[in-house]
Amino acid sequence: IRVNELKNISKIRAINSVIYSFMGLSPVFISLATFYTYISLNGNIDARVAFVSMSIFSILRFPLIFLPESIRIMVAASVSYSRIRKFLSLPEIAESSKGYHVETNISDEKAIIRVFDASFSFISDNPPFLKNI
């Protein structure tokens, strides 16, 4: 399980590095693409248009930098919403969990840890909140 977790973490880090690289370079690429399109359509660019465009791109730089990050956050929120909705649509369990038994594929012979007549508390001075388990 830990090996799969490490593989997933390395994939996430690689994807995040690509996203952050794109975040830093997106204003430059958008500016270049806009100037290229303007020159392709009009054939020439004068100083007035160039400086006004650079001023507008300077104003829009911060929102353009965080556009990929906001997309990533929206995707993560969508996944979280789906998981929460799936969990909340599960059928309710019985009000009393006394006598509730979960079936497992592990036999008593294969059990790694066994606890008999145990009592548990968070702080050793307090009375136990779980008794005789």
Coordinates of C-alpha atoms in Angstrom, one line a residue, residues 3-130:
V3 CA 4.6 1.8 -2.5
N4 CA 1.4 2.7 -4.3
E5 CA 1.0 5.8 -2.1
L6 CA 4.5 6.9 -2.9
K7 CA 3.9 6.3 -6.7
N8 CA 0.8 8.4 -6.5
I9 CA 2.5 11.2 -4.6
S10 CA 5.3 11.3 -7.1
K11 CA 2.7 11.5 -9.9
I12 CA 0.9 14.3 -8.1
R13 CA 4.2 16.2 -7.6
A14 CA 5.1 15.9 -11.3
I15 CA 1.6 17.1 -12.4
N16 CA 1.8 20.0 -9.9
S17 CA 5.3 21.0 -11.2
V18 CA 3.8 21.1 -14.8
I19 CA 0.9 23.1 -13.6
Y20 CA 3.0 25.7 -11.7
S21 CA 5.4 26.0 -14.7
F22 CA 2.4 26.6 -16.9
M23 CA 1.1 29.1 -14.3
G24 CA 4.3 31.1 -14.5
L25 CA 4.6 31.0 -18.3
S26 CA 0.9 31.5 -19.3
P27 CA 1.0 35.3 -19.2
V28 CA 4.0 35.4 -21.5
F29 CA 2.5 32.9 -23.9
I30 CA -0.8 34.7 -24.0
S31 CA 0.9 38.0 -24.7
L32 CA 3.0 36.5 -27.5
A33 CA 0.0 34.8 -29.0
T34 CA -2.0 38.0 -28.9
F35 CA 0.8 40.1 -30.5
Y36 CA 1.3 37.4 -33.2
T37 CA -2.4 37.3 -34.0
Y38 CA -2.6 41.1 -34.2
I39 CA 0.5 41.3 -36.5
S40 CA -0.9 38.4 -38.6
L41 CA -4.3 40.1 -39.1
N42 CA -3.1 43.8 -39.4
G43 CA 0.4 43.3 -40.7
N44 CA 2.0 45.9 -38.4
I45 CA 2.0 47.0 -34.8
D46 CA 2.7 50.6 -33.6
A47 CA 4.0 51.8 -30.2
R48 CA 0.6 52.9 -29.0
V49 CA -1.0 49.5 -29.5
A50 CA 2.0 47.7 -28.1
F51 CA 2.2 49.8 -24.9
V52 CA -1.6 49.7 -24.3
S53 CA -1.6 45.9 -24.8
M54 CA 1.4 45.5 -22.5
S55 CA -0.5 47.6 -19.9
I56 CA -3.5 45.4 -20.2
F57 CA -1.5 42.2 -20.0
S58 CA 0.3 43.6 -16.9
I59 CA -3.1 44.1 -15.2
L60 CA -4.3 40.6 -16.2
R61 CA -1.0 38.9 -15.3
F62 CA -2.1 37.9 -11.8
P63 CA -5.5 36.4 -12.8
L64 CA -3.7 34.6 -15.7
I65 CA -1.1 33.2 -13.4
F66 CA -3.7 31.6 -11.1
L67 CA -6.1 30.4 -13.8
P68 CA -4.5 26.9 -14.0
E69 CA -4.5 26.7 -10.2
S70 CA -8.1 27.6 -10.0
I71 CA -8.9 24.9 -12.6
R72 CA -7.0 22.4 -10.4
I73 CA -8.9 23.5 -7.3
M74 CA -12.3 23.2 -9.1
V75 CA -11.4 19.7 -10.3
A76 CA -10.4 18.7 -6.7
A77 CA -13.6 20.2 -5.4
S78 CA -15.7 18.3 -7.9
V79 CA -14.0 15.0 -6.9
S80 CA -14.6 15.8 -3.3
Y81 CA -18.2 16.6 -3.9
S82 CA -18.7 13.3 -5.7
R83 CA -17.2 11.4 -2.9
I84 CA -19.3 13.2 -0.2
R85 CA -22.4 12.7 -2.3
K86 CA -21.7 9.0 -2.7
F87 CA -21.1 8.6 1.1
L88 CA -24.2 10.5 2.0
S89 CA -26.4 8.4 -0.3
L90 CA -25.3 5.2 1.4
P91 CA -28.1 3.5 3.4
E92 CA -28.2 4.3 7.1
I93 CA -26.9 1.8 9.6
A94 CA -28.8 0.7 12.6
E95 CA -29.1 3.2 15.4
S96 CA -27.5 0.8 17.9
S97 CA -24.2 -0.8 16.9
K98 CA -24.4 -3.3 19.8
G99 CA -24.1 -6.7 18.4
Y100 CA -22.9 -5.2 15.0
H101 CA -20.4 -7.6 13.5
V102 CA -18.3 -6.9 10.4
E103 CA -17.4 -9.9 8.3
T104 CA -13.7 -10.2 7.4
N105 CA -11.7 -12.7 5.4
I106 CA -9.2 -13.0 8.2
S107 CA -9.5 -16.1 10.4
D108 CA -8.6 -16.0 14.1
E109 CA -5.4 -18.0 13.3
K110 CA -4.3 -15.3 10.9
A111 CA -5.1 -12.3 13.1
I112 CA -2.1 -10.1 13.8
I113 CA -3.5 -8.4 16.9
R114 CA -6.0 -9.7 19.4
V115 CA -7.5 -7.7 22.2
F116 CA -9.5 -9.3 25.0
D117 CA -11.1 -7.6 28.0
A118 CA -9.4 -4.3 27.2
S119 CA -10.3 -0.8 28.4
F120 CA -9.3 2.4 26.5
S121 CA -9.0 6.1 27.4
F122 CA -7.4 9.1 25.8
I123 CA -5.8 10.3 29.0
S124 CA -4.5 7.9 31.6
D125 CA -6.0 9.8 34.5
N126 CA -9.5 9.7 33.1
P127 CA -11.9 6.8 33.3
P128 CA -11.9 4.6 30.2
F129 CA -14.5 5.3 27.5
L130 CA -14.3 1.8 26.1

